[in-house]
mmCIF file of N, CA, C and O in Angstrom:
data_model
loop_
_atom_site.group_PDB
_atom_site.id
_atom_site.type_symbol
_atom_site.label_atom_id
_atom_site.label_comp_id
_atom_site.label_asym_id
_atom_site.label_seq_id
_atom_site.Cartn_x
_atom_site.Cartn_y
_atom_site.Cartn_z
ATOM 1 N N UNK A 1 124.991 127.770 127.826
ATOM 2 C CA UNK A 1 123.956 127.786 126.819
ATOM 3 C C UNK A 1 123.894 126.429 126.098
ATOM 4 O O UNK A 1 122.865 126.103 125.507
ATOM 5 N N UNK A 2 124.693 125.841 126.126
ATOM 6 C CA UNK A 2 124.777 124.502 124.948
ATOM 7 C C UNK A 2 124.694 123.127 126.008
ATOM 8 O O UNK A 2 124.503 121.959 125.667
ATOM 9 N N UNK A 3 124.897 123.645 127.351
ATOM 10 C CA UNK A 3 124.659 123.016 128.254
ATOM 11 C C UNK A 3 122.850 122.670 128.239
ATOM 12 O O UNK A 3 122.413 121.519 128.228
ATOM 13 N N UNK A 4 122.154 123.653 128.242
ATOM 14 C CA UNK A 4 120.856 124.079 128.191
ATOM 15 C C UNK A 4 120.483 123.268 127.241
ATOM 16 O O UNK A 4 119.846 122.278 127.601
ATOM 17 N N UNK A 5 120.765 123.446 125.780
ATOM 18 C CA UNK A 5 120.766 123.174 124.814
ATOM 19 C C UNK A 5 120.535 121.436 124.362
ATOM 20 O O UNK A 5 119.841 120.796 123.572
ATOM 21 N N UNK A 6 121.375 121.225 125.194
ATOM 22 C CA UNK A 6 121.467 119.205 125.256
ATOM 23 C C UNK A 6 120.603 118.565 126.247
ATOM 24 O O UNK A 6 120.061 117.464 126.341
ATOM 25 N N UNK A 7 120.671 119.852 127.101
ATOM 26 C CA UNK A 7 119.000 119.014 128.627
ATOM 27 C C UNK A 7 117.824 118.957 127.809
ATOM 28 O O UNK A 7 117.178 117.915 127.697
ATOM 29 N N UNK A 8 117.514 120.020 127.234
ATOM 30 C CA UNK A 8 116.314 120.357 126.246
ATOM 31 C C UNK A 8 116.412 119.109 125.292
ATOM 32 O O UNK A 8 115.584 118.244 125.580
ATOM 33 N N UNK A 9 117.097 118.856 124.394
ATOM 34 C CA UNK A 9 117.157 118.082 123.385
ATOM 35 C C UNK A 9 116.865 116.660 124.194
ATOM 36 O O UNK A 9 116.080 115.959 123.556
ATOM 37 N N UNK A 10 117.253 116.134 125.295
ATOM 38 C CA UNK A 10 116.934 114.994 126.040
ATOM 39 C C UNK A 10 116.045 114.907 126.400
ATOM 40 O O UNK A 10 115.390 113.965 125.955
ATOM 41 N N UNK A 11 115.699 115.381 126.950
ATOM 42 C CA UNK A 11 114.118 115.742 127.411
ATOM 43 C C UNK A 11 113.239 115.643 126.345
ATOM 44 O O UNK A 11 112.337 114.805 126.370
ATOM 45 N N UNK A 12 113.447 116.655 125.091
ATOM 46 C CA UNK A 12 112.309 115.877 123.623
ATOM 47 C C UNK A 12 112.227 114.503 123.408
ATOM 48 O O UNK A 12 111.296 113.699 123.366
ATOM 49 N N UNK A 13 113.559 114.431 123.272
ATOM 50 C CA UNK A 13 114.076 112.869 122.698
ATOM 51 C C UNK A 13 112.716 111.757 123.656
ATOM 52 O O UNK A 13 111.766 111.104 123.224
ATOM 53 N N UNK A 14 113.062 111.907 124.582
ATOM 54 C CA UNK A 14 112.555 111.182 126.000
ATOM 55 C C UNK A 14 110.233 111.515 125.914
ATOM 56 O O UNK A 14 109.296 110.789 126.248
ATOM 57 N N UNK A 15 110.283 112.643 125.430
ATOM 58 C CA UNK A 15 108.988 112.927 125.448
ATOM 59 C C UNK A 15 108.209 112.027 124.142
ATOM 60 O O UNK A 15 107.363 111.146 124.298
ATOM 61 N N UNK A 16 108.808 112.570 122.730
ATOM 62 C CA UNK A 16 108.847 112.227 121.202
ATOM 63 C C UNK A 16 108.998 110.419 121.495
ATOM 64 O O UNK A 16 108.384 109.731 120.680
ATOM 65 N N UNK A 17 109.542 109.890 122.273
ATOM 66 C CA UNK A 17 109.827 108.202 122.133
ATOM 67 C C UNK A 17 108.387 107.674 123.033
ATOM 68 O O UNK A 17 107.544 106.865 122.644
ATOM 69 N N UNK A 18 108.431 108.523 124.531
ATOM 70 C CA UNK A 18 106.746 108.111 125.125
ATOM 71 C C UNK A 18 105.578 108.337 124.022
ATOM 72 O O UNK A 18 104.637 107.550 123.926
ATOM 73 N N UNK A 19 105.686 109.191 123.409
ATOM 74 C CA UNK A 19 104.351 109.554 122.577
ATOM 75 C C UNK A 19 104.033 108.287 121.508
ATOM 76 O O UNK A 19 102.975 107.736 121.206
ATOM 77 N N UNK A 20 105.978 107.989 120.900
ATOM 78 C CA UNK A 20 105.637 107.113 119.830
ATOM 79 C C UNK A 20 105.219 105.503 120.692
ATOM 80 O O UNK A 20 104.705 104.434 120.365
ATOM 81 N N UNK A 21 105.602 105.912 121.525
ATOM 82 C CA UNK A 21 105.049 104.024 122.598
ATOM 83 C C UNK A 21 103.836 103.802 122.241
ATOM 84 O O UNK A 21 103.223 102.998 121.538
ATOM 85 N N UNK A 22 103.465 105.405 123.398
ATOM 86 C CA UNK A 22 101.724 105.215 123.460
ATOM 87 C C UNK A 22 100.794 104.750 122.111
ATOM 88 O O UNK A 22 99.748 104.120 121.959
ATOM 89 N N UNK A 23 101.749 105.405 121.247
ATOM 90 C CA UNK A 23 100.660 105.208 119.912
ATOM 91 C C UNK A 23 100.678 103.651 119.182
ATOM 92 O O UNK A 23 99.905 103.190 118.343
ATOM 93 N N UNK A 24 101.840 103.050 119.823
ATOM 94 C CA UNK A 24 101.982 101.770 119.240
ATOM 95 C C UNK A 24 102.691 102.127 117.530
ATOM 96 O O UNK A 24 102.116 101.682 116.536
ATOM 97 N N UNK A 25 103.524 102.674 117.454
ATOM 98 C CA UNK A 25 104.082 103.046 116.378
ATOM 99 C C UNK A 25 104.292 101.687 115.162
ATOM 100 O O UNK A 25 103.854 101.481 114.030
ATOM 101 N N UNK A 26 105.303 100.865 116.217
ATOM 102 C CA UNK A 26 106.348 100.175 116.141
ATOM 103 C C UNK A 26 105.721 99.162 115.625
ATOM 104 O O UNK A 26 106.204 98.523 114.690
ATOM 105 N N UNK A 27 104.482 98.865 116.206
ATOM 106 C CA UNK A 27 103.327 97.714 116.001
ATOM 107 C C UNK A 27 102.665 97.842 114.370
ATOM 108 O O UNK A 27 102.626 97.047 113.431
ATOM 109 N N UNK A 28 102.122 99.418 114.577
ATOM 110 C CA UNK A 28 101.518 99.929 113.030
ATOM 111 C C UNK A 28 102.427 99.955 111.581
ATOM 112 O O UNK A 28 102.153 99.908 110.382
ATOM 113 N N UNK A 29 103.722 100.063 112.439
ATOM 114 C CA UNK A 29 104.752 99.759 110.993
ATOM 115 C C UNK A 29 105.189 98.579 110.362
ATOM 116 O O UNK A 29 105.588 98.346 109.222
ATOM 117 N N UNK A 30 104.887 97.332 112.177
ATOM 118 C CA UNK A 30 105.080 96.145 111.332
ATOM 119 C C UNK A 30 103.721 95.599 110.423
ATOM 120 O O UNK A 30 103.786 94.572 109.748
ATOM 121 N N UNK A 31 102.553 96.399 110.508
ATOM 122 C CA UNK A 31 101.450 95.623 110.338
ATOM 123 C C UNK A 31 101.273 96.425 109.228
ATOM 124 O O UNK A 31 100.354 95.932 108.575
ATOM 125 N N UNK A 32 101.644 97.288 108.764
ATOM 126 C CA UNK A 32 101.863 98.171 107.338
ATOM 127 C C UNK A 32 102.580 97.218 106.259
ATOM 128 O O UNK A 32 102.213 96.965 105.112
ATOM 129 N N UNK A 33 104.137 96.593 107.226
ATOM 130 C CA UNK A 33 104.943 95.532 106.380
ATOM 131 C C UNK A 33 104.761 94.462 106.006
ATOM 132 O O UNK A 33 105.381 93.822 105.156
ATOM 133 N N UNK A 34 103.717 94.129 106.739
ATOM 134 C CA UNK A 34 103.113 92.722 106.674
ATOM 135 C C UNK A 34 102.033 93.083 104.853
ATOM 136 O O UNK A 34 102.001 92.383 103.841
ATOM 137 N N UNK A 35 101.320 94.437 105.151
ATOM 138 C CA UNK A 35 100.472 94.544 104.306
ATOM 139 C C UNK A 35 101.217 94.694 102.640
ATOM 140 O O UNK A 35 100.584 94.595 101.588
ATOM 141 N N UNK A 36 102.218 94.869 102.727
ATOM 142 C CA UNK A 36 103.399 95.417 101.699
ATOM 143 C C UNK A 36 103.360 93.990 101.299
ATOM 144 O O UNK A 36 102.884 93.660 100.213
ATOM 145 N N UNK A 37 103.943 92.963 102.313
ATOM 146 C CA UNK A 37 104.553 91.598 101.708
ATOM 147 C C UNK A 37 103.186 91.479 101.007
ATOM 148 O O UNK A 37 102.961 91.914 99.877
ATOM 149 N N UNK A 38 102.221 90.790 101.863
ATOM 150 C CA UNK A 38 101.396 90.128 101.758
ATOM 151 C C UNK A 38 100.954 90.629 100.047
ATOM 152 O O UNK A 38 100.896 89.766 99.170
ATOM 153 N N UNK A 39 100.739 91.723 99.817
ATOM 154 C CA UNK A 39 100.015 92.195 98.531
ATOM 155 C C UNK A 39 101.365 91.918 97.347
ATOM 156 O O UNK A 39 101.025 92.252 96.212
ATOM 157 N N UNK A 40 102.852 91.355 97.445
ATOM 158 C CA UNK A 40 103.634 91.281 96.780
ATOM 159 C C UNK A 40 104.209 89.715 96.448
ATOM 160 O O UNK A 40 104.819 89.172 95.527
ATOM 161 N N UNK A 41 103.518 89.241 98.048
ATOM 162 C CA UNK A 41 103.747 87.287 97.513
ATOM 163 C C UNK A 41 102.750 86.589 97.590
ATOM 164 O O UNK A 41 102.793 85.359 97.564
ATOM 165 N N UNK A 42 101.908 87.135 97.675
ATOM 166 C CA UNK A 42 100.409 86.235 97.383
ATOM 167 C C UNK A 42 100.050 87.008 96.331
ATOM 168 O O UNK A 42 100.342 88.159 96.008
ATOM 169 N N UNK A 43 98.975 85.693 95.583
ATOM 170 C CA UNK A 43 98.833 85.477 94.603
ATOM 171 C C UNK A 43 97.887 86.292 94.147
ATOM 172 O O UNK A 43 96.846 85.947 94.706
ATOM 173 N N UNK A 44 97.594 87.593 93.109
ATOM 174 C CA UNK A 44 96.209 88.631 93.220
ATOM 175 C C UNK A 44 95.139 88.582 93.382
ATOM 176 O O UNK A 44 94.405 89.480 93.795
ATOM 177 N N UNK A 45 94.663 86.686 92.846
ATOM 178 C CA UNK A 45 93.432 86.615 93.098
ATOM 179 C C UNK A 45 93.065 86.500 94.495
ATOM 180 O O UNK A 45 91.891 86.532 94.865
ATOM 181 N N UNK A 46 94.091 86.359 95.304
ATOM 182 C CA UNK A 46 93.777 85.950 96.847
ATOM 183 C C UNK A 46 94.009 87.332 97.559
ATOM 184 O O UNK A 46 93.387 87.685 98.560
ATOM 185 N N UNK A 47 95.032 88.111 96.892
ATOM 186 C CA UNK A 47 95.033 89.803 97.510
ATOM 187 C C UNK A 47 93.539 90.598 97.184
ATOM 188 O O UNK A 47 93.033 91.313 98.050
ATOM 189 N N UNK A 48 92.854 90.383 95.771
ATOM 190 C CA UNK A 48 91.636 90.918 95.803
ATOM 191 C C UNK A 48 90.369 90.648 96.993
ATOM 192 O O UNK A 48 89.435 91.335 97.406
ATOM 193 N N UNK A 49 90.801 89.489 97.244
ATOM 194 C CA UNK A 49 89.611 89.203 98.431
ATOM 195 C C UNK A 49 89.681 89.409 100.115
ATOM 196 O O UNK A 49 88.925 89.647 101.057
ATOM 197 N N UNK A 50 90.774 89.213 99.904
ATOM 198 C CA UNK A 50 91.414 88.490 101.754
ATOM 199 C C UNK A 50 92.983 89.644 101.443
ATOM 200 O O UNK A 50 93.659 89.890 100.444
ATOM 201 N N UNK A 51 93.032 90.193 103.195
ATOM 202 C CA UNK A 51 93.994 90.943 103.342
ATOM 203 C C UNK A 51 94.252 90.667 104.999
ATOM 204 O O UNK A 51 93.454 90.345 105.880
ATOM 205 N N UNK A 52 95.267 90.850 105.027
ATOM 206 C CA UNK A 52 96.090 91.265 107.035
ATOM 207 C C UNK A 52 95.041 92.099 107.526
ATOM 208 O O UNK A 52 94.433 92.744 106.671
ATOM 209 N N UNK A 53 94.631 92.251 108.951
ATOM 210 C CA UNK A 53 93.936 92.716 109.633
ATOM 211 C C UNK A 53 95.032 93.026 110.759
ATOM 212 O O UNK A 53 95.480 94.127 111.079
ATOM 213 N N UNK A 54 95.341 91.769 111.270
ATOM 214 C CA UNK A 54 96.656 92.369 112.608
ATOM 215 C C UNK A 54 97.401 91.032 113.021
ATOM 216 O O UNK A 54 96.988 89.874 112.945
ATOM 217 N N UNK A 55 98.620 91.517 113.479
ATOM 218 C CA UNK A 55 99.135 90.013 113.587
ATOM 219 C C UNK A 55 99.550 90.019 115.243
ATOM 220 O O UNK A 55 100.375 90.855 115.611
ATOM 221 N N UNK A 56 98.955 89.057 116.248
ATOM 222 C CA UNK A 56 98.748 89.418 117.229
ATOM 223 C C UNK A 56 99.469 88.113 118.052
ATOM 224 O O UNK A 56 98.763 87.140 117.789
ATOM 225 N N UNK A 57 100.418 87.759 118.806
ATOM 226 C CA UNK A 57 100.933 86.738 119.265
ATOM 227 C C UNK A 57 101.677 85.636 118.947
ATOM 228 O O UNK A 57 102.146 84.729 119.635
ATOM 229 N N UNK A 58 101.712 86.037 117.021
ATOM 230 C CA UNK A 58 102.489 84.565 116.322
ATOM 231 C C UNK A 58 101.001 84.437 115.532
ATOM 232 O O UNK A 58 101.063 83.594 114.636
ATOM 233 N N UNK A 59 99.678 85.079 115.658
ATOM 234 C CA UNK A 59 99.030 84.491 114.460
ATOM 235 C C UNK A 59 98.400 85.982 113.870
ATOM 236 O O UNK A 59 97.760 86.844 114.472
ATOM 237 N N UNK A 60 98.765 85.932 112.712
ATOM 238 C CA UNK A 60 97.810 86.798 111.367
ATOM 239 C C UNK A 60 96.480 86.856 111.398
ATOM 240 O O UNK A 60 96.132 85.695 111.614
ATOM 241 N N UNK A 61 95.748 87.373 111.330
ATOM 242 C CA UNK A 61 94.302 87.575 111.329
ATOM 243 C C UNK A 61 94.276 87.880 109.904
ATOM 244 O O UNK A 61 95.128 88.693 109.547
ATOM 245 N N UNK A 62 93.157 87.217 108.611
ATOM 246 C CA UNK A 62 92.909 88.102 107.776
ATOM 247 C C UNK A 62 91.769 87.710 107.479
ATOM 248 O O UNK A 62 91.276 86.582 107.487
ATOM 249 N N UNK A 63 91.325 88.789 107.188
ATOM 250 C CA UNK A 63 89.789 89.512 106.448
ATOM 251 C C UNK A 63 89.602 88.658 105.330
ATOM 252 O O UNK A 63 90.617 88.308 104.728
ATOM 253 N N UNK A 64 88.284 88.179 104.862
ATOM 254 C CA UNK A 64 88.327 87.694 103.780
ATOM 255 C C UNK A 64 86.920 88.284 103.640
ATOM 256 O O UNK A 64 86.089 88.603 104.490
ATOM 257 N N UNK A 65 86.911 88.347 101.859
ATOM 258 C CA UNK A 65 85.433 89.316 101.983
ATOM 259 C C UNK A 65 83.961 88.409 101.566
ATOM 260 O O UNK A 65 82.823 88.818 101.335
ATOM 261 N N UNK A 66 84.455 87.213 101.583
ATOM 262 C CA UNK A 66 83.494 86.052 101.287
ATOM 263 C C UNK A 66 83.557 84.806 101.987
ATOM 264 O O UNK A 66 84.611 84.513 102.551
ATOM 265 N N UNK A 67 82.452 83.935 102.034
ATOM 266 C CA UNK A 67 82.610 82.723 102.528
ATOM 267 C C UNK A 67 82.783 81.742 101.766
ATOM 268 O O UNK A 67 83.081 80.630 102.201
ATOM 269 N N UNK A 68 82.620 82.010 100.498
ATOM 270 C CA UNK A 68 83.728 81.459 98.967
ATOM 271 C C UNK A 68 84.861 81.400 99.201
ATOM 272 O O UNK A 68 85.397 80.392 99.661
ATOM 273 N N UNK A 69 85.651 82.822 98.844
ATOM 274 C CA UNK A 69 87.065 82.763 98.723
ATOM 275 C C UNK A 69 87.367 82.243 100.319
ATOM 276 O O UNK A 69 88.470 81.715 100.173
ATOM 277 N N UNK A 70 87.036 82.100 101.673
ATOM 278 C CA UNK A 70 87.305 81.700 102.518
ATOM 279 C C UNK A 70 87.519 80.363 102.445
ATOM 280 O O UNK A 70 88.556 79.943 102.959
ATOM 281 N N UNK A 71 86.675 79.490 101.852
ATOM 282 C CA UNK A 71 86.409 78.131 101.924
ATOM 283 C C UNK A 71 87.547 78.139 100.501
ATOM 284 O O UNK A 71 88.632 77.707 100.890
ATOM 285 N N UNK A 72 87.568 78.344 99.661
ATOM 286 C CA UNK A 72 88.940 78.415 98.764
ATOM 287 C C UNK A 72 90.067 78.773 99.297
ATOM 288 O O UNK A 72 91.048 78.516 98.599
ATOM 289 N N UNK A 73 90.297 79.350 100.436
ATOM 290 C CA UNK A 73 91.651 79.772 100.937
ATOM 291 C C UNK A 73 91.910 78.816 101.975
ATOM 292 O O UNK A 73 93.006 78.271 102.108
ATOM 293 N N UNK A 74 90.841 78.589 102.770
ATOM 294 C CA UNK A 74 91.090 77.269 103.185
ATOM 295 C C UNK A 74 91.519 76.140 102.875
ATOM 296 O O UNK A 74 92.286 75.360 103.440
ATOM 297 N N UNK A 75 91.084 76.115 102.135
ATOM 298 C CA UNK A 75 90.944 74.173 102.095
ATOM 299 C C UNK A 75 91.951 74.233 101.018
ATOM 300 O O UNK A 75 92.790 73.344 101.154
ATOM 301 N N UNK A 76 92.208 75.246 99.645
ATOM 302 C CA UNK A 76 93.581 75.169 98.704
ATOM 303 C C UNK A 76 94.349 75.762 99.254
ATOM 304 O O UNK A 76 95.230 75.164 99.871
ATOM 305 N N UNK A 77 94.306 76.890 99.238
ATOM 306 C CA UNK A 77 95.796 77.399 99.544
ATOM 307 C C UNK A 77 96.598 78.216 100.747
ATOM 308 O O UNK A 77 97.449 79.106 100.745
ATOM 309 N N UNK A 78 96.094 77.677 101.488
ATOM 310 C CA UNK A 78 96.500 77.749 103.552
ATOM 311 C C UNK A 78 98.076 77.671 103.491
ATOM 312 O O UNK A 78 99.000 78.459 103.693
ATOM 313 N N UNK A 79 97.985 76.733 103.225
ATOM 314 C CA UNK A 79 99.760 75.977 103.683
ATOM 315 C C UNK A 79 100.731 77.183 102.519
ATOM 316 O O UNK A 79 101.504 78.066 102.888
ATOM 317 N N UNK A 80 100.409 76.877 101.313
ATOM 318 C CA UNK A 80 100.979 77.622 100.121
ATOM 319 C C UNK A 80 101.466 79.541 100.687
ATOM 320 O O UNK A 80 102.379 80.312 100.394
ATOM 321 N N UNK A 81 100.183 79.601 101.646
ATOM 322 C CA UNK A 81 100.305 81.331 101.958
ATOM 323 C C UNK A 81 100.860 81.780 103.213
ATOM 324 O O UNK A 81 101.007 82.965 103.511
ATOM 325 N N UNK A 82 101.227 80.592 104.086
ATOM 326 C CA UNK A 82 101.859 80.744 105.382
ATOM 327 C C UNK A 82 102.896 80.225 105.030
ATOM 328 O O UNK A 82 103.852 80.846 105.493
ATOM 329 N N UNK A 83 103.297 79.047 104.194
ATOM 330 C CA UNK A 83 104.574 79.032 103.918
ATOM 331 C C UNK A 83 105.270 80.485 103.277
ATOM 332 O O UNK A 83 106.341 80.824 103.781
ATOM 333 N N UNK A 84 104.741 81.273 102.279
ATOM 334 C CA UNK A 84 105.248 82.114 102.240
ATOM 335 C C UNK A 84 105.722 83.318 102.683
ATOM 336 O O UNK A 84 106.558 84.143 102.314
ATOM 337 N N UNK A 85 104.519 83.103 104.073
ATOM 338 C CA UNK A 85 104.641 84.520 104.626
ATOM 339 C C UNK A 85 105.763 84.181 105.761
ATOM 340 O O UNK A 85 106.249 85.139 106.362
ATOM 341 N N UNK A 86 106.150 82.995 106.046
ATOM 342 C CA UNK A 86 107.329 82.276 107.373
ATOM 343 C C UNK A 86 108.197 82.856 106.039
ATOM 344 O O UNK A 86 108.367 84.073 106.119
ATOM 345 N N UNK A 87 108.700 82.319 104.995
ATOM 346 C CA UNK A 87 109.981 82.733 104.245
ATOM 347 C C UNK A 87 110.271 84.422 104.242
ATOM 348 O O UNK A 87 111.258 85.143 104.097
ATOM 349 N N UNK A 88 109.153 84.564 104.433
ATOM 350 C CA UNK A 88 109.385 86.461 103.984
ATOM 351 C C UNK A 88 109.564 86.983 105.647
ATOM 352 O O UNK A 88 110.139 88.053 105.843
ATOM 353 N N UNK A 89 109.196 86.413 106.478
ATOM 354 C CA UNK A 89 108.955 87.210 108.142
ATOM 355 C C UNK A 89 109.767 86.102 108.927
ATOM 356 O O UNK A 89 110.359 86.506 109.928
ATOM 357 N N UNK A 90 109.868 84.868 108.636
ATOM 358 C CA UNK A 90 110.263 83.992 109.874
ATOM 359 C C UNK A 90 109.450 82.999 110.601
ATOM 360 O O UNK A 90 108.494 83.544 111.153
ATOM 361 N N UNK A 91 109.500 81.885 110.764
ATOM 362 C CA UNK A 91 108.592 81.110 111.592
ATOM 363 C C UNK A 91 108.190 81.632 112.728
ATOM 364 O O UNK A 91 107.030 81.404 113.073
ATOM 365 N N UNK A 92 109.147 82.541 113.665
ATOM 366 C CA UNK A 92 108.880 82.567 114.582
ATOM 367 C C UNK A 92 107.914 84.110 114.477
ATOM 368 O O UNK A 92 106.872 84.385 115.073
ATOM 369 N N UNK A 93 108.381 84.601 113.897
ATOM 370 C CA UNK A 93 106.629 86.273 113.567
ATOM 371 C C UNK A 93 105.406 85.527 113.394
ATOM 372 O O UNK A 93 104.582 85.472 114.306
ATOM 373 N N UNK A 94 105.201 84.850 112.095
ATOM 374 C CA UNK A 94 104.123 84.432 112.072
ATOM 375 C C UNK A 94 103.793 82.738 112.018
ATOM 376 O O UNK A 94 104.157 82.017 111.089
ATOM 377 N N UNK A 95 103.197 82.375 112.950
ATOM 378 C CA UNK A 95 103.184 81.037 113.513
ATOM 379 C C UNK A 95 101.914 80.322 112.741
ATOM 380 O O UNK A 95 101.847 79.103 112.584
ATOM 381 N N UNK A 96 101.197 80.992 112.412
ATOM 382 C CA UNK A 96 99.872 80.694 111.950
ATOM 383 C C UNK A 96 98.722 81.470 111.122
ATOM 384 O O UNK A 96 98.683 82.543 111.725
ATOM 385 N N UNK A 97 97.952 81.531 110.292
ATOM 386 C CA UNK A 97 97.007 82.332 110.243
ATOM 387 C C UNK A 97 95.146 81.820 110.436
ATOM 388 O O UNK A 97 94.556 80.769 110.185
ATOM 389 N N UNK A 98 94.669 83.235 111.031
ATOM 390 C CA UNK A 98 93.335 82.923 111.223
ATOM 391 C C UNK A 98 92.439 83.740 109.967
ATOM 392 O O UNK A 98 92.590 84.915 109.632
ATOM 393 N N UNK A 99 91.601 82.878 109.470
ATOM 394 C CA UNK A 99 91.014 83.893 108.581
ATOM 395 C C UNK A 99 89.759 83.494 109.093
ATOM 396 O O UNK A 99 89.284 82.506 109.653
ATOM 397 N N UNK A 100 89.303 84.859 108.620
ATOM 398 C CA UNK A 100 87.602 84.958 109.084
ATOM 399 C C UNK A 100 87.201 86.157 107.806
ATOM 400 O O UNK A 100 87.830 86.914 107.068
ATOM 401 N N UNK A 101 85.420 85.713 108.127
ATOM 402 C CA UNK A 101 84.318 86.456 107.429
ATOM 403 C C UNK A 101 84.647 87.906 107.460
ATOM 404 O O UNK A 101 84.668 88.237 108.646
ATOM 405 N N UNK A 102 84.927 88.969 106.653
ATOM 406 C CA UNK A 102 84.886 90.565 107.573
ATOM 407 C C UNK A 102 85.453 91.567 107.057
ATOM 408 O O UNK A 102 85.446 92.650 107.643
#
């Protein structure tokens, strides 16, 4: 019976870990953490506008909800917000960011 008991339990284990693959779990939790930092070391006026979208190969994607604060995040404070986000994640997570209109 307890024999039974441990095939069964392997077998979930083994089913419960494919399901969490498929769904990209692992991906959605880092891109949850990213959203955590990001809203805790950048600066509010730049969290009110512009947020993480997905971080895909070494570069960040983020949303910005203007072509103002875009051209302000650009051109001031780029370097200021990837430097912070390499101290909080690592050079090698995030290599770069892309921001766009969206």
């Amino acid at each position: 019976m307890e024999a039974a008991k441990a095939v069964r339990a392997r077998v979930a284990e083994k089913i419960v870990s494919k399901v969490l693959t498929d769904l990209k779990m692992d991906s959605r939790r880092a891109d949850i953490e990213i959203v955590k930092v990001w809203n805790s070391l950048i600066d509010p006026n730049i969290v009110a506008h512009a947020q993480p979208a997905n971080l895909h190969k070494g570069t960040l994607f983020v949303n910005v909800d203007s072509s103002t604060w875009l051209s302000e995040i650009v051109r001031y404070r780029r370097k200021e917000i990837l430097d912070r986000l390499q101290h909080g994640f690592g050079k090698n997570v995030i290599q770069k960011i892309s921001y766009r209109v969206g």
